[in-house]
Structure formats: C-alpha cells, structure tokens
Coordinates of C-alpha atoms in Angstrom, one line a residue:
Chain A
X10 CA 0.0 0.0 0.0
X11 CA 1.4 3.4 -0.9
X12 CA 2.3 5.8 1.8
X13 CA -0.1 8.4 0.6
X14 CA -2.9 5.9 0.5
X15 CA -2.2 4.8 4.1
X16 CA -2.1 8.5 5.2
X17 CA -5.4 9.2 3.5
X18 CA -6.9 6.2 5.3
X19 CA -5.8 7.6 8.6
X20 CA -7.3 11.0 7.8
X21 CA -10.4 9.9 6.1
X22 CA -12.5 9.5 9.3
X23 CA -12.0 13.2 10.2
X24 CA -13.5 14.4 6.9
X25 CA -16.6 12.3 7.7
X26 CA -17.1 14.4 10.8
X27 CA -20.0 16.8 10.1
X28 CA -18.3 19.6 12.1
X29 CA -15.1 19.5 10.0
X30 CA -14.9 21.4 6.7
X31 CA -11.5 20.5 5.6
X32 CA -8.5 18.3 6.5
X33 CA -5.1 19.2 5.0
X34 CA -1.6 17.7 5.4
X35 CA 1.0 20.3 4.4
X36 CA 4.6 19.8 3.4
X37 CA 7.3 22.0 5.0
X38 CA 7.0 24.6 2.2
X39 CA 3.3 24.9 2.7
X40 CA 2.2 22.9 -0.3
X41 CA -0.7 20.6 0.6
X42 CA 0.0 16.9 -0.1
X43 CA -3.5 15.7 1.1
X44 CA -6.7 17.8 1.0
X45 CA -10.2 16.6 1.8
X46 CA -12.8 19.3 1.7
X47 CA -16.5 19.4 2.0
X48 CA -18.6 21.0 -0.6
X49 CA -20.1 23.9 1.3
X50 CA -20.9 27.1 -0.6
X51 CA -21.0 29.1 2.5
X52 CA -17.4 28.4 3.3
X53 CA -14.7 29.8 1.0
X54 CA -12.2 27.1 1.6
X55 CA -9.9 27.8 -1.3
X56 CA -9.1 31.2 0.0
X57 CA -8.4 29.7 3.4
X58 CA -6.2 27.0 2.0
X59 CA -4.1 29.6 0.2
X60 CA -3.9 31.6 3.4
X61 CA -2.8 28.4 5.3
X62 CA 0.0 27.8 2.9
X63 CA 1.4 31.1 3.8
X64 CA 1.3 30.3 7.6
X65 CA 2.9 26.9 7.5
X66 CA 6.5 28.1 7.3
X67 CA 6.0 30.5 10.2
X68 CA 4.2 27.8 12.3
X69 CA 7.0 25.3 11.5
X70 CA 9.6 27.8 12.6
X71 CA 7.9 28.2 16.0
X72 CA 7.3 24.4 16.3
X73 CA 11.0 23.6 15.9
X74 CA 12.5 26.6 17.6
X75 CA 10.0 27.4 20.4
X76 CA 8.4 24.0 21.0
X77 CA 5.0 25.1 19.8
X78 CA 2.8 22.1 20.1
X79 CA -0.2 23.4 18.2
X80 CA -1.5 26.6 16.6
X81 CA -5.1 27.7 16.5
X82 CA -6.8 30.5 14.6
X83 CA -10.4 31.5 15.0
X84 CA -12.3 33.2 12.2
X85 CA -15.9 34.4 12.3
X86 CA -17.5 30.9 12.6
X87 CA -14.6 28.7 11.9
X88 CA -11.6 27.4 13.7
X89 CA -8.3 26.5 12.1
X90 CA -6.0 24.1 14.1
X91 CA -2.5 23.1 13.1
X92 CA -0.6 20.2 14.6
X93 CA 3.0 19.2 13.9
X94 CA 3.3 15.7 12.6
X95 CA 7.0 15.5 11.9
X96 CA 9.8 17.8 11.0
X97 CA 8.4 18.2 7.5
X98 CA 4.7 17.8 7.9
X99 CA 1.9 19.8 9.5
X100 CA -1.7 18.6 9.8
X101 CA -4.4 21.3 9.7
X102 CA -8.2 21.0 10.2
X103 CA -10.8 23.6 9.5
X104 CA -13.9 23.1 11.7
X105 CA -17.1 24.8 12.6
X106 CA -16.5 26.9 15.7
X107 CA -19.2 25.0 17.7
X108 CA -17.6 21.6 17.1
X109 CA -16.5 20.2 20.5
X110 CA -12.7 19.8 20.1
X111 CA -11.9 18.1 23.5
X112 CA -12.3 14.6 22.1
X113 CA -11.3 15.4 18.6
X114 CA -8.0 16.6 19.8
X115 CA -7.1 13.1 21.1
X116 CA -8.1 11.5 17.8
X117 CA -6.0 14.0 15.9
X118 CA -3.0 13.5 18.1
X119 CA -3.4 9.7 17.5
X120 CA -3.5 10.3 13.8
X121 CA -0.4 12.6 13.9
X122 CA 1.5 9.9 15.8
X123 CA 0.5 7.2 13.4
X124 CA 1.5 9.3 10.4
X125 CA 4.7 10.2 12.2
X126 CA 5.4 6.5 12.5
X127 CA 4.9 6.0 8.8
X128 CA 7.1 8.9 7.6
X129 CA 9.9 8.9 10.2
X130 CA 12.4 6.1 9.7
Chain B
X25 CA -4.6 -16.9 26.5
X26 CA -5.1 -15.2 23.2
X27 CA -6.3 -11.6 22.8
X28 CA -7.3 -9.5 19.8
X29 CA -8.5 -5.9 19.7
X30 CA -10.5 -5.1 16.6
X31 CA -11.3 -1.4 16.1
X32 CA -12.4 1.2 13.6
X33 CA -12.2 4.9 14.3
X34 CA -14.3 5.7 11.2
X35 CA -17.5 7.7 12.0
X36 CA -19.2 7.0 8.8
X37 CA -21.2 4.0 10.0
X38 CA -21.2 2.1 6.7
X39 CA -17.4 2.3 6.4
X40 CA -17.0 1.6 10.1
X41 CA -19.2 -1.6 9.9
X42 CA -17.4 -2.8 6.8
X43 CA -13.9 -2.2 8.4
X44 CA -15.0 -4.1 11.5
X45 CA -16.4 -7.0 9.5
X46 CA -13.2 -7.2 7.4
X47 CA -11.0 -7.2 10.5
X48 CA -13.1 -9.9 12.2
X49 CA -12.5 -12.1 9.2
X50 CA -8.8 -12.0 10.1
X51 CA -9.3 -13.2 13.7
X52 CA -7.7 -16.7 13.8
X53 CA -9.0 -18.0 17.1
X54 CA -12.3 -18.7 18.7
X55 CA -12.9 -16.2 21.5
X56 CA -14.9 -17.2 24.6
X57 CA -15.1 -13.5 25.7
X58 CA -16.4 -10.7 23.5
X59 CA -16.5 -7.1 24.8
X60 CA -18.1 -4.6 22.5
X61 CA -17.3 -0.9 23.2
X62 CA -19.4 1.6 21.3
X63 CA -18.6 5.3 21.3
X64 CA -20.6 8.5 20.9
X65 CA -20.5 8.2 17.1
X66 CA -21.7 4.6 16.9
X67 CA -23.9 3.7 19.9
X68 CA -27.1 4.3 18.1
X69 CA -26.2 1.5 15.6
X70 CA -25.6 -1.0 18.4
X71 CA -28.0 -3.5 16.8
X72 CA -25.9 -3.9 13.7
X73 CA -22.7 -4.6 15.7
X74 CA -24.5 -6.9 18.1
X75 CA -25.9 -9.0 15.3
X76 CA -22.6 -9.2 13.6
X77 CA -20.8 -10.4 16.7
X78 CA -23.6 -12.8 17.6
X79 CA -23.4 -14.4 14.1
X80 CA -19.6 -14.7 14.4
X81 CA -19.2 -15.8 18.0
X82 CA -22.6 -17.1 19.2
X83 CA -21.2 -19.1 22.1
X84 CA -18.9 -16.5 23.5
X85 CA -19.8 -14.7 26.8
X86 CA -20.6 -11.1 25.7
X87 CA -20.8 -7.7 27.3
X88 CA -21.4 -4.5 25.5
X89 CA -21.4 -0.9 26.7
X90 CA -21.0 2.7 25.6
X91 CA -17.6 4.3 26.4
X92 CA -16.0 7.7 25.9
X93 CA -12.9 6.4 24.3
X94 CA -10.4 3.6 24.1
X95 CA -6.6 3.3 24.5
X96 CA -4.6 1.2 22.1
X97 CA -0.9 0.7 21.9
X98 CA 0.3 4.4 21.9
X99 CA -2.9 5.9 20.5
X100 CA -6.2 7.1 22.0
X101 CA -9.5 7.2 20.1
X102 CA -12.9 8.6 20.9
X103 CA -14.8 7.5 17.8
X104 CA -15.9 4.4 16.1
X105 CA -16.1 0.9 17.6
X106 CA -13.7 -1.3 19.5
X107 CA -14.1 -5.0 20.2
X108 CA -12.0 -6.9 22.7
X109 CA -11.8 -10.6 21.9
X110 CA -10.3 -13.1 24.4
X111 CA -9.7 -16.8 24.5
X112 CA -9.6 -16.9 28.3
X113 CA -8.0 -20.0 29.9
X114 CA -10.2 -20.2 33.0
X115 CA -14.0 -20.2 33.5
X116 CA -15.9 -17.1 32.3
X117 CA -19.5 -16.2 32.4
X118 CA -21.9 -13.3 31.9
X119 CA -24.9 -12.8 34.1
X120 CA -27.5 -10.1 33.8
X121 CA -30.6 -8.8 35.4
X122 CA -33.0 -6.2 34.0
X123 CA -35.1 -3.4 35.4
X124 CA -36.6 -4.5 38.8
X125 CA -35.4 -1.4 40.7
X126 CA -31.7 -0.7 41.4
X127 CA -31.5 -2.6 44.7
X128 CA -33.6 -5.5 43.6
X129 CA -31.6 -5.8 40.4
X130 CA -28.3 -5.9 42.4
X131 CA -29.7 -8.5 44.8
X132 CA -31.0 -10.8 42.0
X133 CA -27.8 -10.4 40.0
X134 CA -25.7 -11.2 43.1
X135 CA -27.7 -14.3 43.7
X136 CA -27.3 -15.4 40.1
X137 CA -23.5 -14.9 40.2
X138 CA -23.0 -16.7 43.5
X139 CA -19.7 -17.5 45.1
X140 CA -16.3 -18.8 43.9
X141 CA -15.3 -16.3 41.2
X142 CA -11.9 -14.6 41.2
X143 CA -13.0 -11.3 39.6
X144 CA -16.3 -9.7 38.7
X145 CA -16.6 -6.9 36.1
X146 CA -20.0 -5.3 36.9
X147 CA -21.6 -2.9 34.4
X148 CA -24.5 -0.7 35.7
X149 CA -25.9 2.7 34.9
X150 CA -24.8 5.4 37.5
X151 CA -27.9 7.3 36.4
X152 CA -30.4 6.1 33.8
X153 CA -31.9 8.8 31.5
X154 CA -35.4 7.6 30.6
X155 CA -37.7 8.5 27.8
X156 CA -39.7 11.8 27.8
X157 CA -42.8 10.4 29.6
X158 CA -40.8 8.9 32.5
X159 CA -38.6 12.0 32.7
X160 CA -41.7 14.2 32.9
X161 CA -43.1 12.0 35.7
X162 CA -39.7 12.3 37.5
X163 CA -39.8 16.1 37.2
X164 CA -43.4 16.1 38.6
X165 CA -42.4 13.9 41.5
X166 CA -39.4 16.1 42.2
X167 CA -41.6 19.2 42.5
X168 CA -44.3 17.3 44.5
X169 CA -41.9 15.8 47.0
X170 CA -39.9 19.1 47.3
X171 CA -43.0 21.1 47.9
X172 CA -43.8 18.9 50.9
X173 CA -40.2 19.0 52.0
X174 CA -40.2 22.8 52.3
X175 CA -43.2 22.8 54.6
X176 CA -42.3 20.3 57.3
X177 CA -39.9 19.8 60.3
X178 CA -36.5 18.1 60.2
X179 CA -37.8 14.5 61.0
X180 CA -40.4 14.7 58.3
X181 CA -37.9 16.1 55.9
X182 CA -35.7 13.0 56.3
X183 CA -38.8 10.8 55.7
X184 CA -39.6 12.7 52.5
X185 CA -36.0 12.4 51.2
X186 CA -36.1 8.7 52.0
X187 CA -39.3 8.2 50.1
X188 CA -38.0 10.1 47.1
X189 CA -34.8 8.0 47.2
X190 CA -36.9 4.9 47.2
X191 CA -38.7 6.3 44.1
X192 CA -35.4 6.8 42.3
X193 CA -34.3 3.3 43.2
X194 CA -37.6 1.7 42.2
X195 CA -37.6 3.5 38.8
X196 CA -34.0 2.4 38.1
X197 CA -33.0 6.1 37.9
X198 CA -30.0 5.8 40.2
X199 CA -27.8 2.8 40.9
X200 CA -25.8 4.1 43.9
X201 CA -22.4 2.6 43.5
X202 CA -21.6 1.9 47.2
X203 CA -25.0 0.1 47.7
X204 CA -24.7 -1.8 44.5
X205 CA -21.1 -2.9 45.2
X206 CA -22.1 -3.7 48.9
X207 CA -24.9 -5.9 47.8
X208 CA -22.9 -7.7 45.1
X209 CA -20.0 -8.2 47.5
X210 CA -22.3 -9.7 50.2
X211 CA -24.0 -12.0 47.7
X212 CA -20.8 -13.2 46.2
X213 CA -19.1 -14.1 49.4
X214 CA -17.2 -10.9 50.1
X215 CA -13.8 -12.2 49.0
X216 CA -14.0 -11.5 45.2
X217 CA -12.8 -8.1 43.9
X218 CA -15.5 -6.2 41.9
X219 CA -14.7 -3.7 39.2
X220 CA -17.5 -1.3 38.5
X221 CA -18.1 -0.1 34.9
X222 CA -20.2 2.7 36.2
X223 CA -21.9 4.0 33.1
X224 CA -22.5 7.8 32.8
X225 CA -21.9 9.3 29.4
X226 CA -20.1 12.7 29.4
X227 CA -23.0 13.8 27.1
X228 CA -26.2 11.9 27.9
X229 CA -29.0 11.0 25.6
X230 CA -32.5 9.6 26.1
X231 CA -32.6 5.9 27.1
X232 CA -28.9 5.8 27.9
X233 CA -26.6 4.4 29.2
X234 CA -27.4 0.9 27.9
X235 CA -25.9 -2.5 28.4
X236 CA -25.7 -5.6 26.2
X237 CA -25.2 -8.9 27.9
X238 CA -24.9 -12.1 25.8
X239 CA -26.3 -10.2 22.9
X240 CA -29.4 -9.1 24.8
X241 CA -30.4 -5.6 25.6
X242 CA -30.6 -5.4 29.4
X243 CA -31.2 -1.7 30.1
X244 CA -32.1 -0.4 32.5
X245 CA -30.4 -3.1 34.4
X246 CA -27.0 -4.5 35.2
X247 CA -24.6 -7.2 33.9
X248 CA -21.6 -9.0 35.3
X249 CA -18.7 -10.6 33.5
X250 CA -17.2 -13.1 35.9
X251 CA -13.8 -14.7 35.7
X252 CA -12.3 -17.7 37.4
X253 CA -8.6 -18.2 37.0
X254 CA -5.3 -16.4 37.3
X255 CA -6.5 -12.8 37.3
X256 CA -5.8 -9.7 39.5
X257 CA -7.3 -6.3 39.8
X258 CA -5.8 -3.1 41.2
X259 CA -7.2 0.3 41.9
X260 CA -5.7 3.8 42.4
X261 CA -7.0 7.3 43.0
X262 CA -5.1 10.6 42.7
X263 CA -4.9 11.4 46.4
X264 CA -2.6 10.7 49.3
X265 CA -3.7 8.2 51.9
X266 CA -6.8 9.2 53.9
X267 CA -6.6 10.5 57.5
X268 CA -7.4 8.4 60.6
X269 CA -10.1 10.9 61.7
X270 CA -12.7 13.2 60.2
X271 CA -10.5 16.2 60.9
X272 CA -7.3 14.7 59.6
X273 CA -9.0 13.6 56.3
X274 CA -10.4 17.1 55.8
X275 CA -7.1 18.7 56.4
X276 CA -5.4 16.5 53.8
X277 CA -8.2 17.0 51.2
X278 CA -8.4 20.7 51.7
X279 CA -4.7 21.0 50.7
X280 CA -5.4 19.2 47.5
X281 CA -8.7 20.7 46.1
X282 CA -9.4 24.1 44.8
X283 CA -11.9 26.8 46.1
X284 CA -12.7 24.8 49.2
X285 CA -15.6 26.0 51.4
X286 CA -17.2 24.3 54.4
X287 CA -20.9 23.6 53.9
X288 CA -23.7 21.9 55.8
X289 CA -25.7 19.5 53.8
X290 CA -29.3 18.2 54.4
X291 CA -29.2 14.7 52.9
X292 CA -30.7 11.3 53.1
X293 CA -30.6 8.2 51.0
X294 CA -29.8 9.2 47.4
X295 CA -30.6 12.9 47.5
X296 CA -29.4 16.2 48.7
X297 CA -32.2 18.4 49.9
X298 CA -30.3 21.6 50.8
X299 CA -26.8 23.0 51.0
X300 CA -26.4 25.7 53.6
X301 CA -30.2 25.9 53.9
X302 CA -31.0 26.5 50.2
X303 CA -31.7 24.3 47.2
X304 CA -28.5 22.6 45.9
X305 CA -28.8 24.2 42.4
X306 CA -29.5 27.6 43.9
X307 CA -26.4 27.2 46.1
X308 CA -24.3 26.4 43.0
X309 CA -25.7 29.4 41.1
X310 CA -24.9 31.6 44.0
X311 CA -21.3 30.4 44.2
X312 CA -20.4 30.1 40.5
X313 CA -21.1 33.3 38.5
X314 CA -21.8 32.6 34.8
X315 CA -23.8 29.4 35.4
X316 CA -27.5 29.5 34.4
X317 CA -30.1 27.0 35.4
X318 CA -31.3 24.8 32.5
X319 CA -35.1 24.7 31.9
X320 CA -36.9 21.4 31.7
X321 CA -37.4 22.0 27.9
X322 CA -33.7 22.7 27.4
X323 CA -32.8 19.6 29.3
X324 CA -35.2 17.4 27.3
X325 CA -33.9 18.9 24.0
X326 CA -30.3 18.3 25.0
X327 CA -31.2 14.7 25.9
X328 CA -32.9 14.2 22.5
X329 CA -29.8 15.5 20.8
X330 CA -27.5 13.4 23.0
X331 CA -25.8 16.5 24.4
X332 CA -26.8 16.8 28.0
X333 CA -23.6 17.6 29.9
X334 CA -22.9 15.4 32.9
X335 CA -19.4 16.6 33.8
X336 CA -18.7 19.6 36.0
X337 CA -15.6 21.0 37.7
X338 CA -17.7 21.8 40.9
X339 CA -18.9 19.5 43.5
X340 CA -19.7 18.8 47.2
X341 CA -17.4 16.4 49.0
X342 CA -18.2 14.2 52.1
X343 CA -16.2 12.4 54.6
X344 CA -17.2 8.8 55.4
X345 CA -18.3 8.0 58.9
X346 CA -17.2 4.4 58.4
X347 CA -13.7 4.8 57.1
X348 CA -12.9 8.6 57.1
X349 CA -12.5 8.2 53.4
X350 CA -13.6 11.1 51.1
X351 CA -15.6 11.4 47.9
X352 CA -17.3 14.0 45.8
X353 CA -20.5 14.5 43.8
X354 CA -20.5 16.9 40.9
X355 CA -23.0 19.8 40.8
X356 CA -24.5 21.1 37.6
X357 CA -27.4 23.5 37.2
X358 CA -30.1 21.0 36.2
X359 CA -33.8 22.0 36.5
X360 CA -34.3 20.0 39.7
X361 CA -35.0 20.6 43.4
X362 CA -33.7 17.5 45.1
X363 CA -30.2 16.7 43.8
X364 CA -29.7 13.0 43.1
X365 CA -26.4 11.5 44.1
X366 CA -24.5 8.6 42.7
X367 CA -23.8 7.0 46.1
X368 CA -25.9 6.4 49.2
X369 CA -25.3 9.3 51.5
X370 CA -26.3 7.8 54.9
X371 CA -22.7 6.8 55.7
X372 CA -21.3 10.3 55.5
X373 CA -21.0 13.3 57.8
X374 CA -23.5 16.1 57.3
X375 CA -20.7 18.6 57.1
X376 CA -19.2 18.6 53.7
X377 CA -17.1 20.9 51.5
X378 CA -17.8 22.7 48.3
X379 CA -14.9 22.4 46.0
X380 CA -13.5 22.7 42.5
X381 CA -11.6 20.0 40.6
X382 CA -7.9 19.9 41.0
X383 CA -5.3 17.3 40.0
X384 CA -1.9 17.2 41.5
X385 CA 0.8 14.9 40.2
X386 CA -0.2 15.3 36.6
X387 CA -1.2 12.7 34.1
X388 CA 1.2 10.1 35.3
X389 CA -0.6 9.9 38.6
X390 CA -3.6 8.7 36.7
X391 CA -2.0 5.4 35.7
X392 CA 0.1 4.8 38.8
X393 CA -1.9 1.6 39.4
X394 CA 0.4 0.0 36.7
X395 CA 3.1 0.0 39.3
X396 CA 1.3 -3.1 40.8
X397 CA 1.7 -5.1 37.5
X398 CA 3.4 -8.4 37.9
X399 CA 6.2 -9.8 35.7
X400 CA 4.3 -13.0 34.8
X401 CA 1.3 -11.1 33.5
X402 CA 0.1 -11.6 29.9
X403 CA -2.4 -8.9 29.2
X404 CA -3.6 -5.7 30.9
X405 CA -7.0 -4.2 30.6
X406 CA -7.6 -0.9 32.3
X407 CA -10.3 1.7 32.9
X408 CA -9.4 5.4 33.3
X409 CA -11.7 8.2 34.2
X410 CA -13.1 9.9 31.1
X411 CA -13.0 13.4 32.7
X412 CA -9.3 13.2 32.3
X413 CA -10.0 14.2 28.7
X414 CA -11.0 17.6 29.9
X415 CA -8.4 17.8 32.6
X416 CA -5.4 16.9 30.5
X417 CA -6.4 17.2 26.8
X418 CA -3.6 16.1 24.6
X419 CA -1.2 15.7 27.5
X420 CA -3.2 12.5 28.3
X421 CA -0.8 10.8 25.9
X422 CA 1.8 11.0 28.7
X423 CA 0.1 7.9 30.2
X424 CA 2.1 5.9 27.7
X425 CA 5.4 7.0 29.3
X426 CA 4.3 5.1 32.4
X427 CA 2.4 2.2 30.9
X428 CA 5.4 1.2 28.7
X429 CA 7.5 0.6 31.8
X430 CA 5.1 -2.1 33.1
X431 CA 3.2 -3.6 30.2
X432 CA 3.7 -4.6 26.6
X433 CA 0.2 -5.9 25.9
X434 CA -2.5 -3.6 27.1
X435 CA -5.9 -2.1 26.2
X436 CA -7.8 0.5 28.0
X437 CA -11.2 2.2 28.0
X438 CA -12.3 5.7 29.2
X439 CA -15.4 5.7 31.3
X440 CA -16.8 7.7 34.3
X441 CA -14.4 7.2 37.2
X442 CA -14.7 3.4 38.1
X443 CA -15.7 2.2 41.5
X444 CA -14.0 -0.8 43.0
X445 CA -14.6 -3.4 45.7
X446 CA -11.4 -4.8 47.2
X447 CA -11.7 -7.5 49.9
X448 CA -8.1 -6.7 51.0
X449 CA -7.6 -3.6 53.3
X450 CA -6.2 -0.4 51.8
X451 CA -5.7 3.2 52.8
X452 CA -7.0 5.0 49.7
X453 CA -8.6 8.3 50.3
X454 CA -11.6 7.2 48.2
X455 CA -12.4 4.1 50.3
X456 CA -15.8 5.2 51.5
X457 CA -16.9 2.0 53.1
X458 CA -14.9 -1.1 54.0
X459 CA -13.5 -2.3 50.7
X460 CA -15.6 0.1 48.6
X461 CA -13.8 2.8 46.6
X462 CA -15.2 5.6 44.6
X463 CA -14.2 9.2 43.7
X464 CA -15.8 11.4 41.1
X465 CA -12.6 11.9 39.1
X466 CA -9.2 10.4 38.6
X467 CA -9.7 6.8 39.6
X468 CA -8.2 4.0 37.6
X469 CA -8.6 0.2 37.7
X470 CA -6.2 -2.3 36.2
X471 CA -7.2 -5.9 35.4
X472 CA -4.2 -8.2 35.0
X473 CA -4.5 -11.5 33.2
X474 CA -1.7 -13.8 34.3
X475 CA 0.2 -16.4 32.3
X476 CA -1.1 -19.9 32.8

C-alpha cells in the first residue's frame, strides 16, 4: 500500500465528521499533499487554503525553535487548528467553531502519531 | 490466552461496519469472551454490531457498553467501535438482570452470580436517563416531594427524602455505587474483587446508558462478566492516603482541592435536599457566576440530541463516617430541586465541603496503578476516568510513558471514574466503606491477566 494511501486512510475519518470542513496535510514549504474538503458554498475554503499555505513556514519555525505544540486561529464561525506531525509535515483542520474539540484533539493526536510512525524512519 | 483488539475509528457508519467485518475475518482463534465498546459516534447503531458479533461468536460470553474512548498501543480514540476478543484460559460467564429497581436488580444479579469467582466486572448505569414520559413524571415527583419537604420539620424532611430516594431506586433512575457494590460483595461471598463499569456518558442521551449482555439488551439493568482463574485487579486514586479521623482527612483533602468552602448538607438516601439551607442548584448558582439553570425543555432537548452535559468541575465532598475516606458528587445547574447523588449518603458526615476540581501529580498519577503489575502477566485491561480528557487534553498521551514501563500488551477504555470493591484492606482516600472505593474523578482500575 502506498504511503499516501495509508495517510489518506488515517485522515479519512476526520473528513466524515459533520463539524469538520477540511483536513489538510502540508509539506514543510506549505504545499498541501493531502486535502479533503466538504462542498459547502457558505465556506470559502480555497481562500483559506491559500492563506494556510502562507502560515505553514511561520508555524514550523515556532514548532521547531520554540516547541510550539499546536497553533489555533479563529475566524468568524470557523476554527483552524494546526498540529505538527513530523519535522516536515503539519496537519491542519478547519472546523465549525461550535464543534467540540476536546475529544477530537485526542483522535487528531493519535492520527499525527500514526502518520509520524509512517514517515519517520 | 489469546487476545485481539478489533477497532475502527471511522465515524461513517457504513465504512466503520465494513472495516470491523473485514478485521473480524482475520481473527484466527475462537474467543470465549467478547466485549463490545461503542462510542458517541456509533452507539445508536448497536443492533448492527450486536448481530454481527452474535453471528460470528454465538457461544462467547458477551458484554457491550458505551464508552467515551479507548486506548490502544500508543494511540487514543474517541470515535468508532472497538471489540476486545479473548480466549480466556479459565472459567468465564456473563450474568444479567433487567429493570426490577436498582436494589432488587443488584440483589437478584448477586444471587445469580453466586460464590467462587476470582473477579467480577460489573456494568451498571450510574444514572439512567429515561424517555420523555418517564422524565416528565420524575420532574413532577421532584416538584411534588420538594413542595412537601419545604413545609415540614427536620424529622419529616428525612422521611420525604427517603421516600424520594426509594422512588429513584424503584424506577432504576440511580444505581448508587456503594450500595450496588455492597450488595454484590455480600451476595458473592465478600472475597471477590468487583470492578464497576459505572456508566454515565459525558454527554447523555435519552434511554442511555445501555448494556448488552450475551447479545441481549438489558437496560435499565446490570450485567456482570465473571472470571475464574489467574487474574488480578488493582485500583488507584489521585490522592494521598486518607486520614485516621474526620479532621485529619479534611485537612489532607483541603490541601489538594481548589476553592474549598465548608458547607452543611441536608441529605438522606440518594438525594441532597439543601446545601447551607438552600436548594443545591441555587447554592451552585450563588457560588459560580456565569452558570445559568437549564429549563426542563432545554434539558429534554439536550437529551434528545445526546448533548446533556454530565461533567462539571464543581462538587460537594463528604467524609465517610465508616472509614474517614472522602468522595465528591459533581454539581450542575439542572432544573431539579432534590439533587440525586451517585452514592448512598447515609454513611457520610452532614458537614461537607464545596470544592473545585484539582489534580496534583499530573497525568502520570492517573496510571500509577500500573506500578502493581506483575512480571508474569500476559495482558492488561484498564479503565481510566473519562473526565481526564478535559483535565489533560492532549497531555493525556503521557500515560504511555508510564504504561510502557510495566506492560507490553494492554488495552484501556475511558469511562466515568470506576468504583471498585477490594476485599483486601487499603488506605486509599476514596475508600468510603470497607472495601468500597469511589471518587468522582481520577480513579483507575487495572485488570491483570496472568500467564497460565
């Protein structure tokens, strides 16, 4: 099974969550290598994805130099969360702001760990 | 003994079911124990998973419950389904009893179980959330009994609280954990440890929590998975040892909890009538700014949506008259007058403390029970308090730093803080009656399956 297929299997359950608009796995330079987005006309995800690309480098800098364990941005009715997966990958989710994140956080951390095991030799 | 954990964290139910079915095909042994753990995202589809397992393993002893999450090797999941399959070397059997009132259910179940087991895993609802009609009747009775309570003297008040407690017992609304464990321990000879799977979802829904026993729906009721063979169970709470007197215990506990205030509680049976002379919920609203009392309609709506919050950082704590142990009941602004409690209150001092939640010792304290693990153990199954999800968030992953020191083969579930009956003496803060342990947060139970 290819690495990307295995990663998409691990991230697939999150995109089924009704509260999550988009799941993205970014490369170190900000380029997304996995994107799963919901079709929702109310949410302009493409603009947000472009904006996220610009943030990745900055977030990675803080993750590796200041031990930042996660980054969170809140827009009008959306939350963007970014979690480091490895030294070259960052996972971001875009969710409805009323989505309870306390449990989701644990599942995302588990997914990050599993992806980390796949990509770090 | 052979063990296999089959799971899917998929929340799309079709995909989840397909993944589980596929993984079950790969199981290469015939389990005699099947434990089905459904989560928030899948419990409403219990029938499908129940049927699937019954077809695959019709002769296995089966127990099914709803949990908040499960712990696999180095990952934690809160969605999907998880199934623990075991080919246990000793004797194993599931007993169940349904809906004859909490006390009667415990007595009948205890008689069915009998003596001679080495460990009992007992699943029962801490509080059962009935359908709308029954809930409406309970609200009506709460108002009716409390109306009388406010007009009479102290002696009559006690009688009214006792009657209302009997009503809660009769309708299976509350299974008080100390009474339930006390009855089970007595009926099973008193020398068998009992692990309580005390079911109270963090977000409750109508007709929950539910229990499946040998592929039958037994709610509201209780079920016990009984083991005979080489098996151990250990318990830990997050506190230092209790004091040898009421004053000593209070002094220890006051140093550990936040926002402590002495209070006087009017209580009897399973209910609190007043705290410092006012309704329990009014007392909470007076102390905690920002809380608003739910209306009955709001509560019913939340139950319909499966979103009624049952966790809270505030509570009232009591010192046991029997052991000088200490325990807490959480307070939340529900639309009720009498405040139902998850344990029988008659064994506690009337003077209590109002307090906020506070952990000391961090996440690692939560799994210190693993320190008891023996070298010739084969598999560890543990239950940790689901409120730790709020207390620690992603730091909860630090439990693996401790667990890896003691176990290579483990599986855990997250549930409301588990109660425990231990026939051997201990000095835990949360030992509230001889052998019976319970604290509202931070307790852990470890079940250890030994090599043959």
